[in-house]
Amino acid sequence: MFTGVDLGLKENTAERIVRIVLFIGLGALPAFWQGQYALGLLTLMAVYGVLLIGLDATVGYLGQVNLAQAALFGLGAYGTALAVQAGASFPLALIAGVIAALLPGAALALPALRLEGPQFALSTLSFATLSVIVLNESESITHGALGLSIVRPSLFTVALDARGFYWLCLVVLFMSWWVSQLLLKSRFGLSIEALRDSPTATDALGIGTLRHKVLAFAWGSALAGLAGALHALNFGYLQPAAFGYDLMVMLLLGVVFGGRRSQWGAFAGAAVVAMLPNLLSNRTLFSTLVSFGCILTLFPIFRSLISRKVPAFKEAAPAVAMAAALILSLFANNVEEWRKGIFALFLFAAVVGLPDGLAGAVVSALHKLIRFTPDPLPPVSGGFRPAGISVSEPLHVLKLSKSFGGVRAVDNVTLDIGQDEILGLIGPNGSGKTTFINLVSGLYAPDSGTIEIAGTRPLPGSLMSASSAGAARTFQNLQPFSGLTALESILVCQHDGGKSEAMGWLRVVALEEKARQRCSEMSYGDLRFLEIARALATRPRLLMLDEPAAGMSKPDIARLVDLVVSIKRAGVPILLIEHHQDVVAELCDRVAVMDGGRLIALGTSDQVRHNPKVIEAYLGADDDHTSVQSKSEPQLC
Amino acid sequence: MDAKYIALAQMAVGGGLMGMAYALVAYGFQLTYAAGKAVNFGQGELVMLGAFTGISLAGSGLPYGVSVLGAMVAGAALGWFVERVAVRLALKQHNEGWILLTIIVGLFALSFVENIWGRDDRPFPVPWPAAPLDFYGISVTWPELAIAMGALGIMIFVELAKRYTMAGIAVQAVSADPEAAELCGVRSSSAISLSWAVSGAAAAFAGTVIGPVTTVGPTMAAALTLKAFSVAVVAGLDSGFGLVIAGIALGAAENLSGYVLGSGWREAPGLLLLILALALRPQGIFGKKIIRKV
Amino acid sequence: MLNVENLRAGYSGDDAVRGISIKVAEGSCVALVGANGAGKSTLAKALCGLLIPRAGRVFFDGKEITGLPASEVARRGLCLCPEGRRVFGPLTVEENLFLGAYPRLPSFGPFRRAASGDLQRIYGMFPRLGERRLQQAGSLSGGEQQMLAIGRVLMARPRFMVLDEPSMGLAPVVVKEVFEAIRSLHASGMTILLSEQFARIALALSDRAYIIERGSVVLEGASKDLAENPAVMAAYLG
Amino acid sequence: MKASRSILAVLLATSFSTVAMAADVVKIAITGPFSGGSAPMGVSMRDGAKLAISQINQNGGINVAGRKMKIELIERDDEGKNDRGALVAQEISSMGDISAVIGTVNTGVAVMGDKYYVEKGIVKIITPAAGSASMTQWSKAGVKDLPIFRFASHDGIQAQMVVEKALKLGFTNVAILHDATNYGVSGRDDLIEQISRQGGKLKVVSVEKFAIGDKDMTGQLIKAKSAGAQAILIWGIGPELAAVASGKEKLGFKVPMIGGWTLSMSNFIDTAGASGNGALMPQTFIEDESIARAKPFIQAYHKAYAVSRIPSPVSAAQGYDAALLLAEAIHEAGSTTPSKIKLSLENLKVTVKGAIADWKKPWSKWNPSNVETHEAFRRATTVMGKVQNGRVVLANPSEKFVLEGTAVK
């Protein structure tokens, strides 16, 4: 099998080279491709590029449908235009544009980012509509619907012509691209990716969800403002209606079409958004493009036909859509009038056929053709250090209760964990163990009772607050940061220290060899260990492990036991939910037994094993007066 | 009564009646969200297609009632189609692609209508009397009343059907727990298709009652979709008749603020309230709180 | 009646069920006994189509049903009463029960009459469900929910019932009640596969049993014999 | 590899080609909104112009310095959006071989895009955009040499006539309603200016606006009604105008609507139905086959596009006449060079018989202090129309002579 050519290149280096070549090429283009139209399109593409890189921060990285970007773009444009009218210089006008979008963007982010999915989309949409109303109605400032005309000021005594302005936009695009890249590859960017995969885990590990969301949104808004500033200076005439719903949908489609979570995708999307409406007006070119697309979409169909499968909907649909577009573009009386429909078919094929967008498709194709050399692993250092202040009472829980519907999941539980202790929490399925951990770690707010972690009382129902009090946990159902590598997963959880410390934590769980592996590609057992390493990296004062051995093979369980022992030795008290009784017996200093939401026994492993209540809970109903025996069934014991 | 208060009451009543139209379209969102956790951002286009189908059927000489029924059948087929080609696939891939796919299908519908029926707005002929009714100085037209009655009628009808037919109960079961529903022998995918078809029929019905008030044109969809979506989310995507209250409130608030603050500001207070309402109660005013499970 | 050959299944990572073969004869009650996390529930789900097995085959009534969707399996008379009860919280008790009979009832026509006989039978069996027939299922107590879940399966007139952890999260008194119901079902001739963490009660109830540990069958035989086997003690507390 | 390279070549060639094709054609571009809300105007204008051009081409083309040259059309949809319009203008102005442009409906598009034509000196005839800003922007900027001409009864004239009509009907209190677009807002400003210019005898008791897409105008109308308005002066486009008319009906507010020429659009007349009767608007053209001059055009249009009514008759007729005037100017210039065409447009020698009038030197040399030099329509060429039973008729039948008029200026 062909595994690709090895060029001895690192992927990052290759990407950087291609990017620089692209920019030099784009910068040189006006020399070959003359004319105002060409420059106009290129400028528009650069401006949209900045805008879409900003939009991708929310749509791609946060994974939320942001419908406010067009309005923020407009606010930026108006900010700049008004600054120019007030006599601001070129750079000052740009800054005014950024601020005009950044401030309202940040103000929107605070309420909106508590929301998800449709609610988030709606709040951004409302904001967008509001902005356009304000621009339209503030006639004394913005001239409302009449529009605002400005003359582009000169940049430090240089009056920019169309070409000069294009180069300026290109430089701004390059800078935005570069800074975005830096930002999103930093710990901040990793946190954003992590919280998209599992906001519960990021909160529980103290990374903080809201703060990062607000910052990402603010960055996106700032870029929208910058793009708006360039837009205002480019066209010199603004009307509020231009920043409405239509533009928004185009931008959203641009990001998805280009490919989310990639500056390349945003750039490709910008090129498409800028060029497509103009290309569509040229019938010959358009038919050519559609036929080309049609051929491309036929490949997956052929592939599945060769492997004797009926092509799935996913493979067939793009081809059908493209074929319909081709028929329309060749035979419709007036292609112009069908443009929206053809455009829709085109997009349909792209969204279904290229779920990762243009950039995603190209990258995966390149990965098939070229083998890149991986970066060397960072050196290992750190590992266990004393876990800060050791507290006499890491966990103190008093009369904790929680019900769901008619079911009391946790019923009046009082429990303490001592210093340097491993407390096992056992009980039959559904006895309320996980609910207990969910309460302590702040996922649920208790109905009544108090929780004290390392001497402080976290806010009820706040994962973040419990985490900053010193609690860290793993999850019964894994909550991996699928988009990150093992090393990155640790990096986002560390409050201090760099890559070598992170490698240290990986060594603790014996995963340092897999530091570069993506979580989505890691085995189940490895992910379980990685979750423990993640929790340790926050330097907790209380570690809660929710069924760490579930689904593990025997050798892995042995590894786990050793790990837990060494964590205890390092001075971290542990609350352990576990089904494997041998593991519990081996590890736990004390064992608490829950049944039906209540705490029914507490003591050493041996004491508990012989506690009649526990035996009953585990064996089932008491023998004496069950109907089971009254019908003279065979007796046990 | 003081003329000023009559004017305010007129605005509130007119807005509230239009709000019923939002609620009616929002109801379509709710139906599909309950079943499969997806909404159709092309719902407005289904309303529009329904209205145009209704006009064409009425134009071919069919009585109004039959045209409405015909439009609803077409709407059901379209709703089913949207679910099949746009939503099911994307939900399987666990991404937000369905949002875009429904927008794209809507865009195609728009283009289709523009080319088949033309770009102009046109009136929807109705058998109701033309003269408005007068309640203590407040005028209400028959088509406006028809929206309110129609919206309530279809919502009650569907809600009853949900409660009193096995298909309806099955749809609710799928929305509560699809796996457990499968264990009862309910085919989840069919139940979801059914709710999309009902949603499509409701949208088409909405088109036939809203059309006579707003006139029918390819662009009638855009504004409706956004308003209805707001109503659906603010009321809570699972809240049943909460929609009616939210719809009336939004419609009346719009009209009153347009009247008091100036028509350009018509939508502003509603939108501001909407952002605040969501920030305070993300699951919607009448929605149920979501419990996170790990 | 049910024949499982070398079934492997799991969610992510390692298989939770690692090659289990079991047989259930018509009219018998077979127990799957094992501690939490042994793989019993995964097996139950894989049998009933909620989980597509990775390997192995399942035969019901001599016909292969491996990989069929759960709704189809249920329609053939193999019904699972799932772990955690899974009642439809927002629906009433009665609606939950009607859903059990869904494949038999007309989708759009009047359905109450068609199911009323079965309904009365269930209410006779679990009078408390009858008392709360119009209450939302989510507001029932855990034991009532479990009875509802069993009742819902019975509405389907199953020929084979799989009960997955019917005692889970219930108070001991309630557990007894639930098991009494299961016992009388068995007595009336229903074929039952019972997955249960409480070994004593499961063995007392069943004719045959499989002891499952870490996804494999470690012991099998007549329940009577197993109940006296010292290894069984290790299976439920270890 | 070869195949993909040739595809690339095709792509590049077709999209970016600036090389002139055959030399014996005159290239004219038509731009306007052919989709979206103002499409009825854009499409009617385009189809009117195309009708003229196909007639010219059927007769062998334009005689340019002794050579018969056919007209080749380039159509671009600006979607009524400003920045799209600007790009269209950039595209057309950089094609290099375009002789002239006809079009634009939306004033904002003209404001944003026309500067590219001015930079390149390309001739453009604006029709049917009536907003004042399209021309006044150039006088404000003090442009010395302007290749932009307008062929539409601009809002200044229309506002003047509307105010005259209101005064003539004896009203003292009026309400102004307008849409929230550039067109509506500048129309409002023109009306207010005209009221004060005509002696301030009209009292504006309420000014209200409405958004594109609004269907419920009760709020605006209640305010106008309670303020005691005797007439509504209105500036907007078809669908919203219809909503105002039906809102009046609902409130029992029986006062006349007097407004811009858009009250003659079919999407107003059809939608408003009976409630639209009596609406008054300035017209340069009425789709009435009893007017001898208009009849051939109306019939040709109906036949060519298989319709029984023109969506926007004014736009169609203006597009038709603009194309005829342009063809004549090219003929007189004896060249396809824009600068020469501009000179001959400013000084047309032959009277052109159009569907609207006989055009005798409609434009003159550009004078930045007088936009009228590049405006073709005057007060005298415009009549008052009235909606009656689904048709536009002359409000004052005695004005029929204006539409039949043999010579203007």
mmCIF file of N, CA, C and O in Angstrom, chain A residues 263-303:
data_model
loop_
_atom_site.group_PDB
_atom_site.id
_atom_site.type_symbol
_atom_site.label_atom_id
_atom_site.label_comp_id
_atom_site.label_asym_id
_atom_site.label_seq_id
_atom_site.Cartn_x
_atom_site.Cartn_y
_atom_site.Cartn_z
ATOM 1 N N GLN A 263 -7.264 28.039 9.805
ATOM 2 C CA GLN A 263 -7.158 29.340 9.141
ATOM 3 C C GLN A 263 -7.187 29.157 7.633
ATOM 4 O O GLN A 263 -7.702 29.994 6.905
ATOM 5 N N TRP A 264 -6.659 28.029 7.188
ATOM 6 C CA TRP A 264 -6.721 27.741 5.750
ATOM 7 C C TRP A 264 -8.170 27.637 5.298
ATOM 8 O O TRP A 264 -8.527 28.108 4.226
ATOM 9 N N GLY A 265 -8.961 26.994 6.129
ATOM 10 C CA GLY A 265 -10.374 26.840 5.785
ATOM 11 C C GLY A 265 -11.053 28.192 5.681
ATOM 12 O O GLY A 265 -11.804 28.462 4.742
ATOM 13 N N ALA A 266 -10.755 29.057 6.669
ATOM 14 C CA ALA A 266 -11.363 30.383 6.648
ATOM 15 C C ALA A 266 -10.950 31.132 5.387
ATOM 16 O O ALA A 266 -11.754 31.805 4.741
ATOM 17 N N PHE A 267 -9.681 30.985 5.041
ATOM 18 C CA PHE A 267 -9.202 31.674 3.847
ATOM 19 C C PHE A 267 -9.884 31.129 2.590
ATOM 20 O O PHE A 267 -10.357 31.899 1.745
ATOM 21 N N ALA A 268 -9.949 29.810 2.512
ATOM 22 C CA ALA A 268 -10.613 29.210 1.348
ATOM 23 C C ALA A 268 -12.072 29.656 1.282
ATOM 24 O O ALA A 268 -12.597 29.986 0.211
ATOM 25 N N GLY A 269 -12.714 29.678 2.446
ATOM 26 C CA GLY A 269 -14.105 30.115 2.497
ATOM 27 C C GLY A 269 -14.244 31.549 2.023
ATOM 28 O O GLY A 269 -15.165 31.892 1.278
ATOM 29 N N ALA A 270 -13.297 32.390 2.445
ATOM 30 C CA ALA A 270 -13.348 33.797 2.041
ATOM 31 C C ALA A 270 -13.221 33.918 0.534
ATOM 32 O O ALA A 270 -13.939 34.690 -0.110
ATOM 33 N N ALA A 271 -12.306 33.130 -0.024
ATOM 34 C CA ALA A 271 -12.126 33.181 -1.478
ATOM 35 C C ALA A 271 -13.433 32.798 -2.169
ATOM 36 O O ALA A 271 -13.859 33.458 -3.119
ATOM 37 N N VAL A 272 -14.078 31.757 -1.641
ATOM 38 C CA VAL A 272 -15.318 31.307 -2.267
ATOM 39 C C VAL A 272 -16.409 32.377 -2.130
ATOM 40 O O VAL A 272 -17.084 32.729 -3.101
ATOM 41 N N VAL A 273 -16.554 32.908 -0.901
ATOM 42 C CA VAL A 273 -17.606 33.900 -0.682
ATOM 43 C C VAL A 273 -17.374 35.129 -1.565
ATOM 44 O O VAL A 273 -18.311 35.692 -2.130
ATOM 45 N N ALA A 274 -16.113 35.526 -1.696
ATOM 46 C CA ALA A 274 -15.837 36.718 -2.485
ATOM 47 C C ALA A 274 -16.029 36.472 -3.974
ATOM 48 O O ALA A 274 -16.550 37.309 -4.698
ATOM 49 N N MET A 275 -15.594 35.305 -4.429
ATOM 50 C CA MET A 275 -15.565 35.060 -5.875
ATOM 51 C C MET A 275 -16.882 34.515 -6.413
ATOM 52 O O MET A 275 -17.277 34.816 -7.522
ATOM 53 N N LEU A 276 -17.536 33.671 -5.606
ATOM 54 C CA LEU A 276 -18.614 32.874 -6.183
ATOM 55 C C LEU A 276 -19.728 33.696 -6.851
ATOM 56 O O LEU A 276 -20.057 33.435 -8.000
ATOM 57 N N PRO A 277 -20.277 34.710 -6.154
ATOM 58 C CA PRO A 277 -21.372 35.439 -6.800
ATOM 59 C C PRO A 277 -20.923 36.045 -8.125
ATOM 60 O O PRO A 277 -21.699 36.155 -9.076
ATOM 61 N N ASN A 278 -19.640 36.399 -8.185
ATOM 62 C CA ASN A 278 -19.133 37.009 -9.414
ATOM 63 C C ASN A 278 -18.912 35.963 -10.494
ATOM 64 O O ASN A 278 -19.154 36.209 -11.668
ATOM 65 N N LEU A 279 -18.474 34.787 -10.067
ATOM 66 C CA LEU A 279 -18.276 33.722 -11.043
ATOM 67 C C LEU A 279 -19.613 33.254 -11.613
ATOM 68 O O LEU A 279 -19.720 32.935 -12.785
ATOM 69 N N LEU A 280 -20.627 33.239 -10.744
ATOM 70 C CA LEU A 280 -21.908 32.710 -11.183
ATOM 71 C C LEU A 280 -22.498 33.535 -12.308
ATOM 72 O O LEU A 280 -23.325 33.060 -13.073
ATOM 73 N N SER A 281 -22.092 34.800 -12.412
ATOM 74 C CA SER A 281 -22.680 35.621 -13.467
ATOM 75 C C SER A 281 -22.075 35.307 -14.833
ATOM 76 O O SER A 281 -22.548 35.783 -15.842
ATOM 77 N N ASN A 282 -21.045 34.494 -14.830
ATOM 78 C CA ASN A 282 -20.450 34.121 -16.107
ATOM 79 C C ASN A 282 -20.858 32.692 -16.447
ATOM 80 O O ASN A 282 -20.390 31.727 -15.859
ATOM 81 N N ARG A 283 -21.737 32.579 -17.411
ATOM 82 C CA ARG A 283 -22.386 31.296 -17.652
ATOM 83 C C ARG A 283 -21.430 30.193 -18.085
ATOM 84 O O ARG A 283 -21.480 29.070 -17.584
ATOM 85 N N THR A 284 -20.540 30.500 -19.007
ATOM 86 C CA THR A 284 -19.622 29.468 -19.510
ATOM 87 C C THR A 284 -18.754 28.941 -18.375
ATOM 88 O O THR A 284 -18.635 27.729 -18.154
ATOM 89 N N LEU A 285 -18.167 29.887 -17.670
ATOM 90 C CA LEU A 285 -17.293 29.521 -16.580
ATOM 91 C C LEU A 285 -18.054 28.692 -15.560
ATOM 92 O O LEU A 285 -17.568 27.684 -15.052
ATOM 93 N N PHE A 286 -19.269 29.130 -15.347
ATOM 94 C CA PHE A 286 -20.067 28.477 -14.330
ATOM 95 C C PHE A 286 -20.368 27.032 -14.713
ATOM 96 O O PHE A 286 -20.186 26.112 -13.919
ATOM 97 N N SER A 287 -20.783 26.828 -15.972
ATOM 98 C CA SER A 287 -21.056 25.460 -16.414
ATOM 99 C C SER A 287 -19.801 24.612 -16.316
ATOM 100 O O SER A 287 -19.848 23.435 -15.943
ATOM 101 N N THR A 288 -18.659 25.213 -16.664
ATOM 102 C CA THR A 288 -17.412 24.463 -16.582
ATOM 103 C C THR A 288 -17.168 24.007 -15.149
ATOM 104 O O THR A 288 -16.856 22.837 -14.889
ATOM 105 N N LEU A 289 -17.331 24.945 -14.231
ATOM 106 C CA LEU A 289 -17.092 24.623 -12.826
ATOM 107 C C LEU A 289 -18.027 23.520 -12.354
ATOM 108 O O LEU A 289 -17.607 22.592 -11.664
ATOM 109 N N VAL A 290 -19.296 23.652 -12.747
ATOM 110 C CA VAL A 290 -20.270 22.668 -12.288
ATOM 111 C C VAL A 290 -19.945 21.292 -12.860
ATOM 112 O O VAL A 290 -20.004 20.282 -12.150
ATOM 113 N N SER A 291 -19.547 21.229 -14.128
ATOM 114 C CA SER A 291 -19.221 19.921 -14.704
ATOM 115 C C SER A 291 -18.032 19.328 -13.965
ATOM 116 O O SER A 291 -17.990 18.126 -13.685
ATOM 117 N N PHE A 292 -17.081 20.172 -13.658
ATOM 118 C CA PHE A 292 -15.904 19.742 -12.934
ATOM 119 C C PHE A 292 -16.315 19.154 -11.581
ATOM 120 O O PHE A 292 -15.898 18.046 -11.206
ATOM 121 N N GLY A 293 -17.173 19.894 -10.882
ATOM 122 C CA GLY A 293 -17.650 19.434 -9.577
ATOM 123 C C GLY A 293 -18.407 18.123 -9.708
ATOM 124 O O GLY A 293 -18.269 17.216 -8.889
ATOM 125 N N CYS A 294 -19.180 18.027 -10.784
ATOM 126 C CA CYS A 294 -19.969 16.835 -11.034
ATOM 127 C C CYS A 294 -19.060 15.619 -11.154
ATOM 128 O O CYS A 294 -19.318 14.567 -10.577
ATOM 129 N N ILE A 295 -17.965 15.790 -11.899
ATOM 130 C CA ILE A 295 -17.027 14.678 -12.074
ATOM 131 C C ILE A 295 -16.430 14.290 -10.723
ATOM 132 O O ILE A 295 -16.333 13.113 -10.379
ATOM 133 N N LEU A 296 -16.049 15.303 -9.947
ATOM 134 C CA LEU A 296 -15.448 15.028 -8.639
ATOM 135 C C LEU A 296 -16.386 14.208 -7.764
ATOM 136 O O LEU A 296 -15.962 13.274 -7.090
ATOM 137 N N THR A 297 -17.685 14.582 -7.794
ATOM 138 C CA THR A 297 -18.610 13.889 -6.896
ATOM 139 C C THR A 297 -18.884 12.470 -7.360
ATOM 140 O O THR A 297 -19.423 11.667 -6.613
ATOM 141 N N LEU A 298 -18.521 12.167 -8.617
ATOM 142 C CA LEU A 298 -18.783 10.810 -9.089
ATOM 143 C C LEU A 298 -17.776 9.806 -8.529
ATOM 144 O O LEU A 298 -18.059 8.618 -8.447
ATOM 145 N N PHE A 299 -16.602 10.288 -8.127
ATOM 146 C CA PHE A 299 -15.560 9.375 -7.652
ATOM 147 C C PHE A 299 -16.025 8.469 -6.507
ATOM 148 O O PHE A 299 -15.867 7.258 -6.578
ATOM 149 N N PRO A 300 -16.602 9.065 -5.438
ATOM 150 C CA PRO A 300 -17.017 8.185 -4.336
ATOM 151 C C PRO A 300 -18.019 7.131 -4.781
ATOM 152 O O PRO A 300 -18.003 6.008 -4.292
ATOM 153 N N ILE A 301 -18.860 7.511 -5.766
ATOM 154 C CA ILE A 301 -19.841 6.535 -6.245
ATOM 155 C C ILE A 301 -19.154 5.381 -6.950
ATOM 156 O O ILE A 301 -19.426 4.211 -6.691
ATOM 157 N N PHE A 302 -18.186 5.729 -7.820
ATOM 158 C CA PHE A 302 -17.452 4.681 -8.510
ATOM 159 C C PHE A 302 -16.761 3.773 -7.505
ATOM 160 O O PHE A 302 -16.763 2.559 -7.627
ATOM 161 N N ARG A 303 -16.183 4.429 -6.481
ATOM 162 C CA ARG A 303 -15.431 3.658 -5.500
ATOM 163 C C ARG A 303 -16.328 2.622 -4.832
ATOM 164 O O ARG A 303 -15.966 1.463 -4.700
#
